CSV table of C-alpha atoms in Angstrom, one decimal:
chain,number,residue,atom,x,y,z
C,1,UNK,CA,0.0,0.0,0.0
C,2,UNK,CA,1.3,3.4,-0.4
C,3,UNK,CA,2.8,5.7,2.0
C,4,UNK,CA,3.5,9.0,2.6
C,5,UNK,CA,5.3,11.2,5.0
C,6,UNK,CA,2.9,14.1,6.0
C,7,UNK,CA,3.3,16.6,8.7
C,8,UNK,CA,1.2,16.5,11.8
C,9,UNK,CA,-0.8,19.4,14.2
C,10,UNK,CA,2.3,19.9,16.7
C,11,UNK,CA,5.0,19.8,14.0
C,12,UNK,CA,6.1,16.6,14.0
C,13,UNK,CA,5.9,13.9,10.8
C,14,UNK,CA,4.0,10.5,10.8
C,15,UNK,CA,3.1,8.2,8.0
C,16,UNK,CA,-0.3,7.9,5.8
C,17,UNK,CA,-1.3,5.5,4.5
C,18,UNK,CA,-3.5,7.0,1.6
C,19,UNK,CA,-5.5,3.9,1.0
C,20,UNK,CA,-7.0,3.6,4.4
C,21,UNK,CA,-7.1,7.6,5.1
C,22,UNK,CA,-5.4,6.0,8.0
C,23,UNK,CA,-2.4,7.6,9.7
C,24,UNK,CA,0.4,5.7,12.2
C,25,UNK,CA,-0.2,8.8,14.9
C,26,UNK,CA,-2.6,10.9,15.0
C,27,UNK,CA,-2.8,14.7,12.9
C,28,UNK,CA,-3.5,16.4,15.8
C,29,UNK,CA,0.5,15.8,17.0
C,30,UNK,CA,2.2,12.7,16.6
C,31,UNK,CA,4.7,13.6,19.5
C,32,UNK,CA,1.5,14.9,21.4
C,33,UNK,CA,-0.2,11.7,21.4
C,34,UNK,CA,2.5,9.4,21.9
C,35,UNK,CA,3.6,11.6,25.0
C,36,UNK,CA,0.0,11.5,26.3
C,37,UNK,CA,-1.3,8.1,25.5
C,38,UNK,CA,2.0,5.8,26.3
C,39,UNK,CA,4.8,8.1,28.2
C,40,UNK,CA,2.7,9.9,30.7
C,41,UNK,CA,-0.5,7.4,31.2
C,42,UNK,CA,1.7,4.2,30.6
C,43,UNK,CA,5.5,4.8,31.2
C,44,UNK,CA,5.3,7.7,34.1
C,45,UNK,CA,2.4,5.7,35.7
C,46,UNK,CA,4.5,2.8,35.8
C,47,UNK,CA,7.7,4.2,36.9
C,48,UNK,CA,5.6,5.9,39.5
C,49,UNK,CA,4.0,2.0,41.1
C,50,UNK,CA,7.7,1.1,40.4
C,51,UNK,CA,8.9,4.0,42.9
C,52,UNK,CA,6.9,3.4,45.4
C,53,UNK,CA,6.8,-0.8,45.5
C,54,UNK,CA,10.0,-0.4,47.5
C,55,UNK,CA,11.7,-3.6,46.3
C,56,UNK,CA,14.7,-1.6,44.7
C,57,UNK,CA,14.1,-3.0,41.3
C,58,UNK,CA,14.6,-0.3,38.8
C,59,UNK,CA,14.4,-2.5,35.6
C,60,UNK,CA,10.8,-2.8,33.6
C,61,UNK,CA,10.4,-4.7,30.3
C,62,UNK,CA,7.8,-3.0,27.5
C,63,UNK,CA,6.4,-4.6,24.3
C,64,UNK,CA,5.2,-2.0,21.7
C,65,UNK,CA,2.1,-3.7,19.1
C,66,UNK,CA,3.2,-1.7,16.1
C,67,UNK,CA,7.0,-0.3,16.6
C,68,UNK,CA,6.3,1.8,13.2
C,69,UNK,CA,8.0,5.2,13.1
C,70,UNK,CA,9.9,4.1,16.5
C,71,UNK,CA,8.6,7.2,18.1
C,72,UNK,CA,7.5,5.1,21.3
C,73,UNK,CA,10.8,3.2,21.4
C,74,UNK,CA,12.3,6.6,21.0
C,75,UNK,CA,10.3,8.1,23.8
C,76,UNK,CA,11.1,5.7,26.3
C,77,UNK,CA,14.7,5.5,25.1
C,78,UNK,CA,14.7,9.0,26.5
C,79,UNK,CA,13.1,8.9,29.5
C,80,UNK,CA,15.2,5.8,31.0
C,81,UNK,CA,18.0,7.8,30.5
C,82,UNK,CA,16.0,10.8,32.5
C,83,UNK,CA,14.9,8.5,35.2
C,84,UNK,CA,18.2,5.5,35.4
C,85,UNK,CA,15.3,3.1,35.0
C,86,UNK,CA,16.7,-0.3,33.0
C,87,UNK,CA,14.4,-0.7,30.5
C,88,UNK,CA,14.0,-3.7,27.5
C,89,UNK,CA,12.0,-2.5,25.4
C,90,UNK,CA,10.6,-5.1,22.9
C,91,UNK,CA,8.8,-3.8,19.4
C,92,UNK,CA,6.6,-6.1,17.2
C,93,UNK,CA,6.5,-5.0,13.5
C,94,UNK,CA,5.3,-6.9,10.5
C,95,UNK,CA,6.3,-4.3,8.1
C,96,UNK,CA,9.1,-2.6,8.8
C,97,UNK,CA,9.3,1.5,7.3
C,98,UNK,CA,12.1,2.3,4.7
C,99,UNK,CA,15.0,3.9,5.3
C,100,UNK,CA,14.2,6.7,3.1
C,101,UNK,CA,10.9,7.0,5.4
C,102,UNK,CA,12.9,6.5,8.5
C,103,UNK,CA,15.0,9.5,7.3
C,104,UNK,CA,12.2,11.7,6.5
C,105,UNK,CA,11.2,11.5,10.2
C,106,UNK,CA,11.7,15.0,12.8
C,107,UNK,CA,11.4,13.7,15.8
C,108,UNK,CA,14.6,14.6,17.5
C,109,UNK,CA,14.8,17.8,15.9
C,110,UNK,CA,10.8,18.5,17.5
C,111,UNK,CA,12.0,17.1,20.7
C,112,UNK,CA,14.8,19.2,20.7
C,113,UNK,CA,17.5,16.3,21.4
C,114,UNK,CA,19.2,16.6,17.9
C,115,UNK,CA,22.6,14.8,19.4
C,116,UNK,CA,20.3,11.6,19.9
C,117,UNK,CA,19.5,11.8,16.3
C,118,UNK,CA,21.7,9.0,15.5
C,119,UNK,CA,20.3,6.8,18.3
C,120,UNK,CA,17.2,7.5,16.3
C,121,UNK,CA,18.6,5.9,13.4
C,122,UNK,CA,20.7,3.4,15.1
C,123,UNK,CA,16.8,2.1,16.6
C,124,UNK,CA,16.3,1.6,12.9
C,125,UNK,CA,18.9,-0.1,11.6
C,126,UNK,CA,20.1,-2.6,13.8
C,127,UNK,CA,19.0,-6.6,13.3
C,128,UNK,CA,15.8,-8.0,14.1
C,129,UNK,CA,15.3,-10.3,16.6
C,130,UNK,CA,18.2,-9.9,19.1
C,131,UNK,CA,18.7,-7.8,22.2
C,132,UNK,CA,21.2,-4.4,21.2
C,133,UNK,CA,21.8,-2.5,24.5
C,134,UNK,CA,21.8,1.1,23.2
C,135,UNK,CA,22.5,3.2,26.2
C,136,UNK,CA,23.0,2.3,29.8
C,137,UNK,CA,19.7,2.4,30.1
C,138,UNK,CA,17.7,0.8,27.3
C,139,UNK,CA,17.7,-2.3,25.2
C,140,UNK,CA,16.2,-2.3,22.2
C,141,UNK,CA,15.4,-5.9,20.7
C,142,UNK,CA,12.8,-5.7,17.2
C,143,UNK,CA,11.1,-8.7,15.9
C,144,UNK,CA,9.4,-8.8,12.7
C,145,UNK,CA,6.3,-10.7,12.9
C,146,UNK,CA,2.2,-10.5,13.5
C,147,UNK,CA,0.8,-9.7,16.4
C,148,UNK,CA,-0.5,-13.1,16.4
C,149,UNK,CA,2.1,-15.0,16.5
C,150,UNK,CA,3.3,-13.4,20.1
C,151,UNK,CA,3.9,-16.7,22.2
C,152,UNK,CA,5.5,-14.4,25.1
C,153,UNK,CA,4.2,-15.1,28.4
C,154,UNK,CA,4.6,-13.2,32.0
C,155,UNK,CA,7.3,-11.0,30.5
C,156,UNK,CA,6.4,-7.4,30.4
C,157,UNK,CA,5.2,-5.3,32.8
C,158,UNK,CA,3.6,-2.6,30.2
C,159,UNK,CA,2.3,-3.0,26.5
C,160,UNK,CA,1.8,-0.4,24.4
C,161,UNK,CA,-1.2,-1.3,21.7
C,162,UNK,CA,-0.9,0.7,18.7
C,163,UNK,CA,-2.1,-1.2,16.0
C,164,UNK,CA,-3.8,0.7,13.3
C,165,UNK,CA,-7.5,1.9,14.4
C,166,UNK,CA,-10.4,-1.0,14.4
C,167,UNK,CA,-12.1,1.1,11.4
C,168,UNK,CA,-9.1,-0.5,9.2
C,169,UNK,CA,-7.8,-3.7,10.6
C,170,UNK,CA,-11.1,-4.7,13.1
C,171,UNK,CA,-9.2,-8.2,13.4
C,172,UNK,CA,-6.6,-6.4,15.5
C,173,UNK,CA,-8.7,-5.0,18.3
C,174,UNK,CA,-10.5,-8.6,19.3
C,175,UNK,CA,-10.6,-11.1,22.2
C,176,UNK,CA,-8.3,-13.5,20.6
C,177,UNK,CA,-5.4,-11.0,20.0
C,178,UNK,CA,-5.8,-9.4,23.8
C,179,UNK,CA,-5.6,-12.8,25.2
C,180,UNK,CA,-2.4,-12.9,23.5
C,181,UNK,CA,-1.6,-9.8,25.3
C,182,UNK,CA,-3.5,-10.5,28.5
C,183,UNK,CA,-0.8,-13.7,28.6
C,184,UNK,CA,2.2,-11.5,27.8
C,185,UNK,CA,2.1,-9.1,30.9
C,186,UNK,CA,3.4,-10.0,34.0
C,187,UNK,CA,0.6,-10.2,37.6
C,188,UNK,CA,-0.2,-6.7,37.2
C,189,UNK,CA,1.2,-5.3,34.2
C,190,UNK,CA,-0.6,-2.5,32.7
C,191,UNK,CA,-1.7,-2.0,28.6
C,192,UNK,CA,-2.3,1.4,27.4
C,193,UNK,CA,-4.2,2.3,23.6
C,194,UNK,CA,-5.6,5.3,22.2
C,195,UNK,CA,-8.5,3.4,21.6
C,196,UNK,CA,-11.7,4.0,23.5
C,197,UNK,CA,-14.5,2.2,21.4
C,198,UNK,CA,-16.8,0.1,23.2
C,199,UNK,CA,-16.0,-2.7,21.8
C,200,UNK,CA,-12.3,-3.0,22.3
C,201,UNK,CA,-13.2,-2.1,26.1
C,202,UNK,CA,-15.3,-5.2,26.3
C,203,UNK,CA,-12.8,-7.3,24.5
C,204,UNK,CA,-10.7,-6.1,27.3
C,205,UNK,CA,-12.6,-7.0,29.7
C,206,UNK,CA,-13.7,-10.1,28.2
C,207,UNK,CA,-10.2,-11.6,28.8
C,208,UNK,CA,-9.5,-10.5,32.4
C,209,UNK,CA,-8.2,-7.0,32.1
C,210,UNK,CA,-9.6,-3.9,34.9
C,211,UNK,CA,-10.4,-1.0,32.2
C,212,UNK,CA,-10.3,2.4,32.8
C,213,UNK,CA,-11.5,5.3,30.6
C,214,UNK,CA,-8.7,8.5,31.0
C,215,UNK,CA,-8.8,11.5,28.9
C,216,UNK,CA,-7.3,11.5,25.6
C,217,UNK,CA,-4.7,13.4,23.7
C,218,UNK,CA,-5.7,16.7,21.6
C,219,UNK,CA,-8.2,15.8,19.3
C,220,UNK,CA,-9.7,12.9,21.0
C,221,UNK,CA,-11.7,12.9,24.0
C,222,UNK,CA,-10.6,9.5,25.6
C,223,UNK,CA,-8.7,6.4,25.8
C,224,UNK,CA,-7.9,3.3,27.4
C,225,UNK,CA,-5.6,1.7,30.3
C,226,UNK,CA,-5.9,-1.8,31.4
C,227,UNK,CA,-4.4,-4.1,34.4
C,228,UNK,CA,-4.1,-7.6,34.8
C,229,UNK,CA,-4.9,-7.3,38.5
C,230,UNK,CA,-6.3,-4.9,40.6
């Protein structure tokens, strides 16, 4: 399908897909959304239990549905740095963006961090499916499959799910695939989406998860976080 680098609300570049009139972050901001949705209502929240479990283990484990773009894995590349948390960071991608793409992408330059530009790159280009320790912080290990075929079980203690929107790929947002991620997480592990639609809450809830509704980013007026536990 054809793709196309466009320019979102806050500055920063995504990818259409002109097909689908679908888009891998949202035009309101790409960096807006990813910040809201996964850093501060996923990451922060979980560095924030982590803080305050007192068992002195600073190390957390996070599978991204959808690496795409690698703004996410970007994201938390920075703030495990900020914080000294050890973080594996695991990225699920069936098709892989260009290089060309890759290199039309702004994110460092909108985040101001342009001397981590060529982390940004080095996210992209190193090989699939082994662990590449990228600072002293963060490991970065991609693997190039469906979201299906995830066997993974007990291993991370946050998912980020952001597959493309239900109105395109419906087959991604069901009770079969969130079992799969329901299995993944860890007793207690969190999954955040920008989803909100009724349906992919009762999926959710279907399998086992607690769902809550929070607000959403710009242009959106809510979205999801679910626990396996209480």
């Amino acid at each position: 399908m054809q793709r196309k680098i466009i320019t979102t609300a806050d500055g920063s570049k995504t990818i259409q897909i002109e097909e689908w009139n679908e888009q891998y972050h949202s035009i309101h901001g790409a960096i807006q959304e990813a910040n809201h949705v996964y850093i501060k209502h996923g990451l922060l929240f979980c560095f924030d239990r982590l803080n305050s479990s007192n068992e002195g283990n600073q190390k957390m484990s996070v599978l991204e549905i959808g690496f795409g773009t690698g703004l996410n894995a970007f994201l938390t590349l920075l703030q495990a740095d900020d914080h000294h948390i050890d973080i594996h960071y695991t990225g699920v991608e069936a098709f892989p963006i260009s290089a060309d793409e890759m290199a039309d992408l702004n994110y460092s330059e909108e985040l101001h961090v342009p001397e981590k530009t060529s982390l940004f790159e080095e996210m992209h280009h190193i090989p699939w499916e082994i662990d590449q320790r990228l600072t002293s912080y963060y490991t970065l290990q991609k693997q190039q499959k469906l979201f299906k075929d995830i066997t993974d079980k007990e291993q991370f203690d946050l998912i980020y799910f952001d597959a493309f929107g239900a109105r395109v790929q419906p087959e991604l947002w069901t009770e079969s695939i969130f079992e799969i991620m329901f299995a993944a997480l860890k007793s207690n592990g969190v999954l955040v989406t920008y989803a909100a639609k009724g349906s992919v809450r009762r999926a959710m809830q279907a399998v086992g998860f607690n769902v809550e509704k929070l607000p959403g980013p710009p242009g959106k007026r809510e979205m999801l976080r679910a626990r396996k536990g209480s």
